[in-house]
mmCIF file of C-alpha atoms in Angstrom:
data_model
loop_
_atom_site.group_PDB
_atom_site.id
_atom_site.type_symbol
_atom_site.label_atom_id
_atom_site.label_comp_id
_atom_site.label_asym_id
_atom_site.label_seq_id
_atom_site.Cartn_x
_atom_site.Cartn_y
_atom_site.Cartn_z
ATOM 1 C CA UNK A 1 6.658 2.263 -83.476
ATOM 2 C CA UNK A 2 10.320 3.419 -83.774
ATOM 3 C CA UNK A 3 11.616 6.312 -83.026
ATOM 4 C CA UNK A 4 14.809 8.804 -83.628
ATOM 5 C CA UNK A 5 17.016 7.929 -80.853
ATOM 6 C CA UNK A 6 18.684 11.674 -79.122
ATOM 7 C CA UNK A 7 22.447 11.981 -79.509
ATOM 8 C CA UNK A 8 23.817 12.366 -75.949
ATOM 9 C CA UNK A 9 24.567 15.607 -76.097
ATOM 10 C CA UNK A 10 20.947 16.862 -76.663
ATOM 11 C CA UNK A 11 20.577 14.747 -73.928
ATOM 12 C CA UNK A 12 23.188 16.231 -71.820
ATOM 13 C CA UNK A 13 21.877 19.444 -72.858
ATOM 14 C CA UNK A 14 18.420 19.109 -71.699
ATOM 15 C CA UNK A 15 19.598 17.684 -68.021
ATOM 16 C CA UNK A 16 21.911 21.279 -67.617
ATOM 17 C CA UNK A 17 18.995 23.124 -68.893
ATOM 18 C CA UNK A 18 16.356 21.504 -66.454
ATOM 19 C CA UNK A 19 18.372 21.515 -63.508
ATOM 20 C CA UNK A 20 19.877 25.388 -63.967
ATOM 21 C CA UNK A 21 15.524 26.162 -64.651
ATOM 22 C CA UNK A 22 16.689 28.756 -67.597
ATOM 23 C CA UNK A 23 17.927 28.345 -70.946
ATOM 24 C CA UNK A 24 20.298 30.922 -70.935
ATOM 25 C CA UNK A 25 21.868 29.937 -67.517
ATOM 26 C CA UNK A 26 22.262 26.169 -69.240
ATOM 27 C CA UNK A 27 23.701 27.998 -71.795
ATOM 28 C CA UNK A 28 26.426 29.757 -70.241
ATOM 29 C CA UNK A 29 27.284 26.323 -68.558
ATOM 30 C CA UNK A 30 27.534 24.459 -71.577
ATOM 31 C CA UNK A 31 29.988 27.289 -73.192
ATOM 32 C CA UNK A 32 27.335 27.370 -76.223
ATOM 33 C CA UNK A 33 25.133 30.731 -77.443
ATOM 34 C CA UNK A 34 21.650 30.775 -76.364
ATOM 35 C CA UNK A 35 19.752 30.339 -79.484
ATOM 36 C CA UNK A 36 21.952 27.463 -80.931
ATOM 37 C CA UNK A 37 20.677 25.736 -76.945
ATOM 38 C CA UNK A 38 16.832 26.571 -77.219
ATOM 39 C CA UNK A 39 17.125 25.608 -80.838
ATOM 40 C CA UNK A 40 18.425 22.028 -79.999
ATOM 41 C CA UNK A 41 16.201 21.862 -77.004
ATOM 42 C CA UNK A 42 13.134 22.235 -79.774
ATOM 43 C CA UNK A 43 14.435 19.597 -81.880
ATOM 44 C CA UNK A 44 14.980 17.172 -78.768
ATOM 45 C CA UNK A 45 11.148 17.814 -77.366
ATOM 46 C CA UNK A 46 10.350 16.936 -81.259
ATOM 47 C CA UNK A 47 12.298 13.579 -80.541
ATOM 48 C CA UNK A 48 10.577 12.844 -77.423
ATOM 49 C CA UNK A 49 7.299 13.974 -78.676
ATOM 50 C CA UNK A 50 5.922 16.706 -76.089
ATOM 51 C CA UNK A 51 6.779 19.866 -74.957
ATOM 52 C CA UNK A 52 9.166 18.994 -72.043
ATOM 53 C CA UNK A 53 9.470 23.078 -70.471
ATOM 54 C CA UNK A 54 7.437 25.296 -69.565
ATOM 55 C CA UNK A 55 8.827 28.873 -70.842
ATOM 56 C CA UNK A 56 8.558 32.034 -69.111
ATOM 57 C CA UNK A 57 9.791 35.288 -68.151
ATOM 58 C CA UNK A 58 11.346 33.645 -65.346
ATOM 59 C CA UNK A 59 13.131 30.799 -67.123
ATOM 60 C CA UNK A 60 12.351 27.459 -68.309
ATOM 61 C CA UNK A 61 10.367 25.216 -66.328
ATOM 62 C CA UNK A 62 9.896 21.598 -66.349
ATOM 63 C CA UNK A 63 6.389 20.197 -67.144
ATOM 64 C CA UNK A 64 5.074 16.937 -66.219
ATOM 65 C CA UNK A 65 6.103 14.723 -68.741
ATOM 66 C CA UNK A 66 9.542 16.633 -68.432
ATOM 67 C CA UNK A 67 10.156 15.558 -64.884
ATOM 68 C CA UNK A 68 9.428 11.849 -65.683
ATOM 69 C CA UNK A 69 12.103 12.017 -68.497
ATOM 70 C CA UNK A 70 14.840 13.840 -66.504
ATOM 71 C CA UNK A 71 14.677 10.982 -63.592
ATOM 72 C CA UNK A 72 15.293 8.576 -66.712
ATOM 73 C CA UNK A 73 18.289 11.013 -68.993
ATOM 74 C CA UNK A 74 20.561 11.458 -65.333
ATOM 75 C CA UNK A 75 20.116 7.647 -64.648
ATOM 76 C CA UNK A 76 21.171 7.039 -68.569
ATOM 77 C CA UNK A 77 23.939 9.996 -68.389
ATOM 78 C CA UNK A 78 25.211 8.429 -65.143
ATOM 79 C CA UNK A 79 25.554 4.706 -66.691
ATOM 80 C CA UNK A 80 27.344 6.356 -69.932
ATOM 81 C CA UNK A 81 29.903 8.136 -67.495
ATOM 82 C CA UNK A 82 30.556 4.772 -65.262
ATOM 83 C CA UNK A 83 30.385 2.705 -68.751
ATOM 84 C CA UNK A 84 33.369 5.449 -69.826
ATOM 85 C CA UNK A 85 34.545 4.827 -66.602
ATOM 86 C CA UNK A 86 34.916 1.718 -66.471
ATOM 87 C CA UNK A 87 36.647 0.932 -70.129
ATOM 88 C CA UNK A 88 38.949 3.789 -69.239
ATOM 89 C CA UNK A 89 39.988 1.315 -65.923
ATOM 90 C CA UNK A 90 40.213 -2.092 -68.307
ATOM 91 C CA UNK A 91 43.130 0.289 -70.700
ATOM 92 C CA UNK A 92 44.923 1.980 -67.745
ATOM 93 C CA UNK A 93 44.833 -1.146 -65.823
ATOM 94 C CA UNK A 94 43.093 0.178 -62.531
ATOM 95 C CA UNK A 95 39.881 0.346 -61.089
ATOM 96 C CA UNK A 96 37.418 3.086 -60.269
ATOM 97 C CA UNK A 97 37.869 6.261 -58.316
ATOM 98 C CA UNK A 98 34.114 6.668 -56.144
ATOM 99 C CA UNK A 99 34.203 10.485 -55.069
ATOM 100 C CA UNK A 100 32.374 11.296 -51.854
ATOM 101 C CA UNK A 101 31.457 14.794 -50.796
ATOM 102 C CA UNK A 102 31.363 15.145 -47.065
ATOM 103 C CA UNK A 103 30.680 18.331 -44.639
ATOM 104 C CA UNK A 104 34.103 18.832 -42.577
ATOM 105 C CA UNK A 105 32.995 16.121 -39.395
ATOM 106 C CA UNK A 106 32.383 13.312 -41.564
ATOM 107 C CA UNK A 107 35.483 14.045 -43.626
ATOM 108 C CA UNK A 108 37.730 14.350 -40.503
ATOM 109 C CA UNK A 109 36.264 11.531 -38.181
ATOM 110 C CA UNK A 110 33.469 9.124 -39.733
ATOM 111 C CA UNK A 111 34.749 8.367 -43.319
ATOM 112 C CA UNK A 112 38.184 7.498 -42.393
ATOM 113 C CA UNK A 113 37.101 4.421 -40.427
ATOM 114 C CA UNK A 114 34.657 3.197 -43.587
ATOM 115 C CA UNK A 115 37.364 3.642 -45.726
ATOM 116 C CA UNK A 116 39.377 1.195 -44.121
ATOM 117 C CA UNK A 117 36.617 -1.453 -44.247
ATOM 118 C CA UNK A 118 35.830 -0.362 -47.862
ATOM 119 C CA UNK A 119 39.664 -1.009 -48.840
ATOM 120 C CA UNK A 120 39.380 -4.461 -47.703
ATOM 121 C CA UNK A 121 36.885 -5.272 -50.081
ATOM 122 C CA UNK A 122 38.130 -3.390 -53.282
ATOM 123 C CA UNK A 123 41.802 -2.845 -52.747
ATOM 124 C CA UNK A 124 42.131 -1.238 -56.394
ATOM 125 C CA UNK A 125 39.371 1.288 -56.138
ATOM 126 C CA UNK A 126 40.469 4.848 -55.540
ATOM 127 C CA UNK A 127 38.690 6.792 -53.150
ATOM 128 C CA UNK A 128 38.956 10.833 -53.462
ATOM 129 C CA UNK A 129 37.002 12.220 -50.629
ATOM 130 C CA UNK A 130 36.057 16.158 -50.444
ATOM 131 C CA UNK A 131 34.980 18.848 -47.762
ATOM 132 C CA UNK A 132 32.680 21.969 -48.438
ATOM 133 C CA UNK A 133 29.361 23.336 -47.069
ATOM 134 C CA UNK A 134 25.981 22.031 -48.311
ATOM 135 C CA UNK A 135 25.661 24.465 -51.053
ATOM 136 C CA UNK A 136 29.030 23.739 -52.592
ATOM 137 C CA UNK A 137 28.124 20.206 -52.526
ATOM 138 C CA UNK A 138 24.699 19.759 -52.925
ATOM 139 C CA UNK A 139 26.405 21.656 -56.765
ATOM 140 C CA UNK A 140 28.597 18.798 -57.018
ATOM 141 C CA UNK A 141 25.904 16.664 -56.625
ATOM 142 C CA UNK A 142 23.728 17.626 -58.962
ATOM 143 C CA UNK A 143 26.230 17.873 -61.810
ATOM 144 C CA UNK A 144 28.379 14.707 -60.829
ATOM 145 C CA UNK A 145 31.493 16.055 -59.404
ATOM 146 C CA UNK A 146 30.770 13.949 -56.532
ATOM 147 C CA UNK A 147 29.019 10.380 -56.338
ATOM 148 C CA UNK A 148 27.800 10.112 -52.887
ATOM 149 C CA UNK A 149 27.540 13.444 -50.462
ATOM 150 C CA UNK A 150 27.520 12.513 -46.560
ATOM 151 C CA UNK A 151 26.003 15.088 -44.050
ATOM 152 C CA UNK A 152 23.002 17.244 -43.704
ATOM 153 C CA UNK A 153 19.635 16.452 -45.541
ATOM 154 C CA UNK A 154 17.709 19.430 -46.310
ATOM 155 C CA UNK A 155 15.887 21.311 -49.690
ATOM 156 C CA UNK A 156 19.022 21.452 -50.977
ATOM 157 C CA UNK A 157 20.166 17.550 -51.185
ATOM 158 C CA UNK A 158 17.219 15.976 -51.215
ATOM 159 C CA UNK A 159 16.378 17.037 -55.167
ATOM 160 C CA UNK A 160 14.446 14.647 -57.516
ATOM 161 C CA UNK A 161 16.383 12.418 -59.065
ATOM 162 C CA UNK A 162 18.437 11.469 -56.104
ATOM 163 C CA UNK A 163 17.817 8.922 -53.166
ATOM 164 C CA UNK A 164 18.769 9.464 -49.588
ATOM 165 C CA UNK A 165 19.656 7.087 -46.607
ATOM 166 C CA UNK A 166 18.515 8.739 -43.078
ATOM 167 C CA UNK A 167 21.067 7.803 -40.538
ATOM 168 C CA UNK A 168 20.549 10.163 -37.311
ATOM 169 C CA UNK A 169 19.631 13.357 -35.855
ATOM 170 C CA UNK A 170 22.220 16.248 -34.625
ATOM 171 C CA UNK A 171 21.873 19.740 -33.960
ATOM 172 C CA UNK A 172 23.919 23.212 -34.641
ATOM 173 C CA UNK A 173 25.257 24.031 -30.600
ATOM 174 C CA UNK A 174 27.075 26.478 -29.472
ATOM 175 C CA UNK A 175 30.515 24.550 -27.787
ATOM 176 C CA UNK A 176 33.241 26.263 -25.887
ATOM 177 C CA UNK A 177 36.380 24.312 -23.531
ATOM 178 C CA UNK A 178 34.985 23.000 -20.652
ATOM 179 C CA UNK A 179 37.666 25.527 -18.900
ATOM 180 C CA UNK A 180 36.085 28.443 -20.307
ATOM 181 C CA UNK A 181 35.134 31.226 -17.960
ATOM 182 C CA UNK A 182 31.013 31.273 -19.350
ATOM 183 C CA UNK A 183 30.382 27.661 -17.257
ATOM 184 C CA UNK A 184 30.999 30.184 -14.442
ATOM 185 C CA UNK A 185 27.771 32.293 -15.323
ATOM 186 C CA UNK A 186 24.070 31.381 -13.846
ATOM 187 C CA UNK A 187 22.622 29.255 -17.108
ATOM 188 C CA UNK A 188 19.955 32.380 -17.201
ATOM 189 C CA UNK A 189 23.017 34.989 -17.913
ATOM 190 C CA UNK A 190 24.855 33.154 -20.400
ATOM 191 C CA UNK A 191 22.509 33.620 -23.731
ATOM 192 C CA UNK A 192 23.971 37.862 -23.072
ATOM 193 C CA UNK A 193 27.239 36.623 -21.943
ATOM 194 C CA UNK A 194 27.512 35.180 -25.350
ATOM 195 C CA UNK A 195 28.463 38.105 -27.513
ATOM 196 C CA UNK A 196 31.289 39.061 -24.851
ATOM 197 C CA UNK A 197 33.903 36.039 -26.499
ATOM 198 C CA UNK A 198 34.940 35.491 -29.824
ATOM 199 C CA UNK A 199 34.058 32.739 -32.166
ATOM 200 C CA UNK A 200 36.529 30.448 -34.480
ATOM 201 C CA UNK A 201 34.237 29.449 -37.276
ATOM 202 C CA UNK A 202 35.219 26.679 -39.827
ATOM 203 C CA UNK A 203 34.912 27.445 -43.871
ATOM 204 C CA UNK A 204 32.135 24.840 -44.310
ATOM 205 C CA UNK A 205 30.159 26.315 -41.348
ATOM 206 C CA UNK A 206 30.046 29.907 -42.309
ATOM 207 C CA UNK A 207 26.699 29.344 -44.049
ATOM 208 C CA UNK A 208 24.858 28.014 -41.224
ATOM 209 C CA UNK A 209 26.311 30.567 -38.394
ATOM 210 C CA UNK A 210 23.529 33.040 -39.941
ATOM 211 C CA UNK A 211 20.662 31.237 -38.241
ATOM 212 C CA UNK A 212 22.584 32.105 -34.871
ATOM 213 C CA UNK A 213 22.384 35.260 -36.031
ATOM 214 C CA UNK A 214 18.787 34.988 -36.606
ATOM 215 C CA UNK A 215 18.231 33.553 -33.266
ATOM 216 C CA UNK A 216 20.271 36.096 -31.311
ATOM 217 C CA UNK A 217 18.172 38.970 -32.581
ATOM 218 C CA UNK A 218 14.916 37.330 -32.177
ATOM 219 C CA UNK A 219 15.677 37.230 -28.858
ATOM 220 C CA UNK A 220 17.012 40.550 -28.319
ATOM 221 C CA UNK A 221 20.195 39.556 -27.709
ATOM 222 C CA UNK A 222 23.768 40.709 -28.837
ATOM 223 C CA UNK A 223 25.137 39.521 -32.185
ATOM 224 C CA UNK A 224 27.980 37.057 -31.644
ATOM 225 C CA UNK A 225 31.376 38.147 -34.034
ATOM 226 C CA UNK A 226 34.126 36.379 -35.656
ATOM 227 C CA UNK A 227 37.584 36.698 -34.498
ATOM 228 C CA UNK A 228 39.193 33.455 -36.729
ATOM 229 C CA UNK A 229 37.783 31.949 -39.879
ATOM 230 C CA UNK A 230 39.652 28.491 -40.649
ATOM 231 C CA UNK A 231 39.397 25.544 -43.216
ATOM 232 C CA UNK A 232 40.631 23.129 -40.427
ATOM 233 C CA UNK A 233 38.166 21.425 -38.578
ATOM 234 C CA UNK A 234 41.213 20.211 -36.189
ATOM 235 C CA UNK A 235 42.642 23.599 -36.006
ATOM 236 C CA UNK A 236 39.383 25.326 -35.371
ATOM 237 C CA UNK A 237 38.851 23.102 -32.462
ATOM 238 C CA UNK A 238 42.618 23.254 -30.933
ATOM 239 C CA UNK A 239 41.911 27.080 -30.951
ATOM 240 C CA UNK A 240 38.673 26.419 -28.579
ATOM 241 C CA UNK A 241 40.116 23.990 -26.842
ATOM 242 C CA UNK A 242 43.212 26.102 -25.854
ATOM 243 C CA UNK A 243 41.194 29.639 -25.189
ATOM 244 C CA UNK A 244 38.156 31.766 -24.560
ATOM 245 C CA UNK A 245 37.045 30.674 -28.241
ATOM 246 C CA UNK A 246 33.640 29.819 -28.924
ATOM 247 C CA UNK A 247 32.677 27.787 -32.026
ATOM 248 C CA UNK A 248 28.789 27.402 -33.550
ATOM 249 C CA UNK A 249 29.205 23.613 -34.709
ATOM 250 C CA UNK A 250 27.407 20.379 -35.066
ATOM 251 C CA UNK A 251 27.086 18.391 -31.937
ATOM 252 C CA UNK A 252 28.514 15.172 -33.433
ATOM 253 C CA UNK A 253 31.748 16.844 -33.174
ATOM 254 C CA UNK A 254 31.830 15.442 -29.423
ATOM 255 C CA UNK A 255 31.216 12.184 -30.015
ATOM 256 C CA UNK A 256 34.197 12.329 -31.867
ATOM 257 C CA UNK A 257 38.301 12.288 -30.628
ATOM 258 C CA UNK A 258 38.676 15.506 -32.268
ATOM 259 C CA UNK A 259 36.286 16.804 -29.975
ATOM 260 C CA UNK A 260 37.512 15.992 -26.748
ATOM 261 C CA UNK A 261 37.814 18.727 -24.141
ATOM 262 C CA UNK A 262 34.991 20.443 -25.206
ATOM 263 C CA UNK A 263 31.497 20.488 -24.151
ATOM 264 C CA UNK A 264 28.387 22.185 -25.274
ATOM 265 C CA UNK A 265 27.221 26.145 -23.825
ATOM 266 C CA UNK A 266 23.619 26.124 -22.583
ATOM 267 C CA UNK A 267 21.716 27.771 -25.227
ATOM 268 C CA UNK A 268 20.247 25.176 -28.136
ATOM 269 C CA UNK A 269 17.039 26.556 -29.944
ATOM 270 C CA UNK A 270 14.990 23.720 -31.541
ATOM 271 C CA UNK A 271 15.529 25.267 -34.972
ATOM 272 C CA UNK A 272 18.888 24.257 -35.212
ATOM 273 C CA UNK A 273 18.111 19.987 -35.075
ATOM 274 C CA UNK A 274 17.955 18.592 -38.569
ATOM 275 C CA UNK A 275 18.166 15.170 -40.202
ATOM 276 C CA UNK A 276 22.054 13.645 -41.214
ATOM 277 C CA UNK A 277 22.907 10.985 -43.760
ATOM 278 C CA UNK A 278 23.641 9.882 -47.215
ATOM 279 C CA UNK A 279 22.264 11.060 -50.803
ATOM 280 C CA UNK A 280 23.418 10.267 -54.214
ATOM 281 C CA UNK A 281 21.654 9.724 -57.871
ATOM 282 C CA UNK A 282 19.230 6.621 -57.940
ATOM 283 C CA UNK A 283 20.393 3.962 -59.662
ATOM 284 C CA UNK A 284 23.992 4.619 -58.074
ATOM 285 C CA UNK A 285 22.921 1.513 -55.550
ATOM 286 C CA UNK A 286 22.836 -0.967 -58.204
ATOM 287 C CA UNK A 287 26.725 -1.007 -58.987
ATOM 288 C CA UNK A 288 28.563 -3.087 -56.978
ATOM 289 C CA UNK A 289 31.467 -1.061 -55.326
ATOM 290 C CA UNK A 290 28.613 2.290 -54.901
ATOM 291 C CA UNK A 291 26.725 -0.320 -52.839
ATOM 292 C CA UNK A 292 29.285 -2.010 -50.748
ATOM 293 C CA UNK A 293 30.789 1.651 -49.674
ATOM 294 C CA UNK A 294 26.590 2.966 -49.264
ATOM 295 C CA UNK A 295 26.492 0.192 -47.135
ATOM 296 C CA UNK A 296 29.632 0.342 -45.170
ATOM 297 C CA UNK A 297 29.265 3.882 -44.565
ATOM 298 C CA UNK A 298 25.781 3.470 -43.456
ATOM 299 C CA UNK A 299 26.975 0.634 -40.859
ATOM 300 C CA UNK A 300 29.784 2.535 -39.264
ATOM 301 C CA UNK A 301 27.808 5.898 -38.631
ATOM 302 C CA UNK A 302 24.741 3.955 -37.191
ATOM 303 C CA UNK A 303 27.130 2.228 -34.963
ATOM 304 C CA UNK A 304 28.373 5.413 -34.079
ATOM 305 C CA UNK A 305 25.543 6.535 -32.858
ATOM 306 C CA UNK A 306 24.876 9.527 -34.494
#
């Protein structure tokens, strides 16, 4: 039985609607009136054959068969970008640019050192390699500014559609110069002592320094505040290094060069341990330079110990 194959942008159309879960949120991506979108969403459910939302007050959610056929239309919208992609090289006489998406350690320590290795193996192949916190990139993810993201794997990375490599454990820790005047305190008075110096916190670490937060009140204790905000991993941890600076951080950062000289304050709630490693769209795996650099990257952070 044959059927009406879906132009791709009907296609493209129903991925932005099923990942923003509303019509008229899709819409306002896609720069297109919200009738003219649910109208074309209609006629592509009549292609595939089923009802492929759910609507409601709420939005526009995705039913069964739905799910199964988004896993498929990012896997075919990712081949026709990489297929673009990869004619575009052949007439400009270059090869591809693979765009990773890393939290602000694995920008400023671990990539550099796969990026070498990578090199070696595909000398023509641009690398463009960007910072932000998970919820700017976990975005990027989802919509294909970025290939492959590198850093924490919660909720917010780990959507359908995508696959993810485990590589470690780390944990959020409060770190401070192993100079600074708290080591002085009895362990017991330092959790209070806290509040009394001022933190640097780094851009892509602002979202996380509300747990803290969370923590400090739960036990009764005095919020910490922010003195300096930076987008320098490097400067944010010269400033530490140099004064009575605190900084709420991961604790790979001293394992690292860049983290020499400072040490980790003696107060580490469980809640802030969680899982580190790499997630990008399935499929991704099966073209040759995505795997090499998956697999390079994978190789130097487990030898490093995360």
């Amino acid at each position: 039985m044959s059927r009406i194959v879906p132009n791709l942008t009907l296609l493209h159309q129903f991925i932005a609607t099923a990942e923003e879960g509303s019509i008229s949120r899709a819409a306002t991506q896609l720069g297109i009136s919200q009738p003219a979108l649910s109208k074309n969403i209609r006629k592509f459910e009549e292609i595939v054959g089923t009802d492929l939302f759910y609507r409601h007050t709420r939005g526009a959610e995705l039913s069964e068969a739905g799910q199964v056929f988004l896993n498929h239309a990012q896997l075919i919208a990712l081949q026709y970008e990489h297929a673009l992609q990869e004619v575009s090289n052949i007439l400009e006489n270059r090869k591809a640019t693979i765009r990773i998406g890393a939290q602000g350690v694995w920008s400023s320590t671990y990539l550099p050192h796969a990026v070498k290795k990578f090199r070696k193996s595909f000398p023509k192949h641009q690398l463009s390699v960007s910072s932000g916190n998970t919820d700017e990139l976990s975005k990027n993810l989802k919509i294909g500014k970025i290939d492959i993201f590198a850093g924490v794997l919660d909720n917010r990375i780990l959507m359908p559609g995508f696959s993810s490599i485990k590589l470690g454990q780390a944990r959020m820790v409060i770190m401070a110069s192993k100079n600074h005047p708290i080591f002085q305190l009895q362990n017991k008075k330092i959790p209070r002592s806290i509040a009394e110096y001022p933190f640097v916190q780094n851009h892509y670490s602002k979202e996380v320094f509300g747990k803290l937060l969370s923590i400090m009140r739960s036990k009764n204790l005095p919020p910490p505040q922010v003195a300096i905000e930076t987008s320098s991993m490097f400067a944010s941890l010269e400033l530490v290094r140099n004064d009575n600076y605190l900084i709420f951080d991961t604790s790979l950062l001293m394992d690292t060069p860049i983290g020499k000289g400072v040490t980790t304050v003696p107060f580490e709630p469980n809640e802030f341990l969680f899982d580190t490693g790499l997630a990008f769209r399935k499929g991704l795996e099966r073209v040759s330079h995505y795997n090499k650099l998956i697999k390079i990257v994978t190789e130097t952070l487990i030898k490093t110990e995360l």
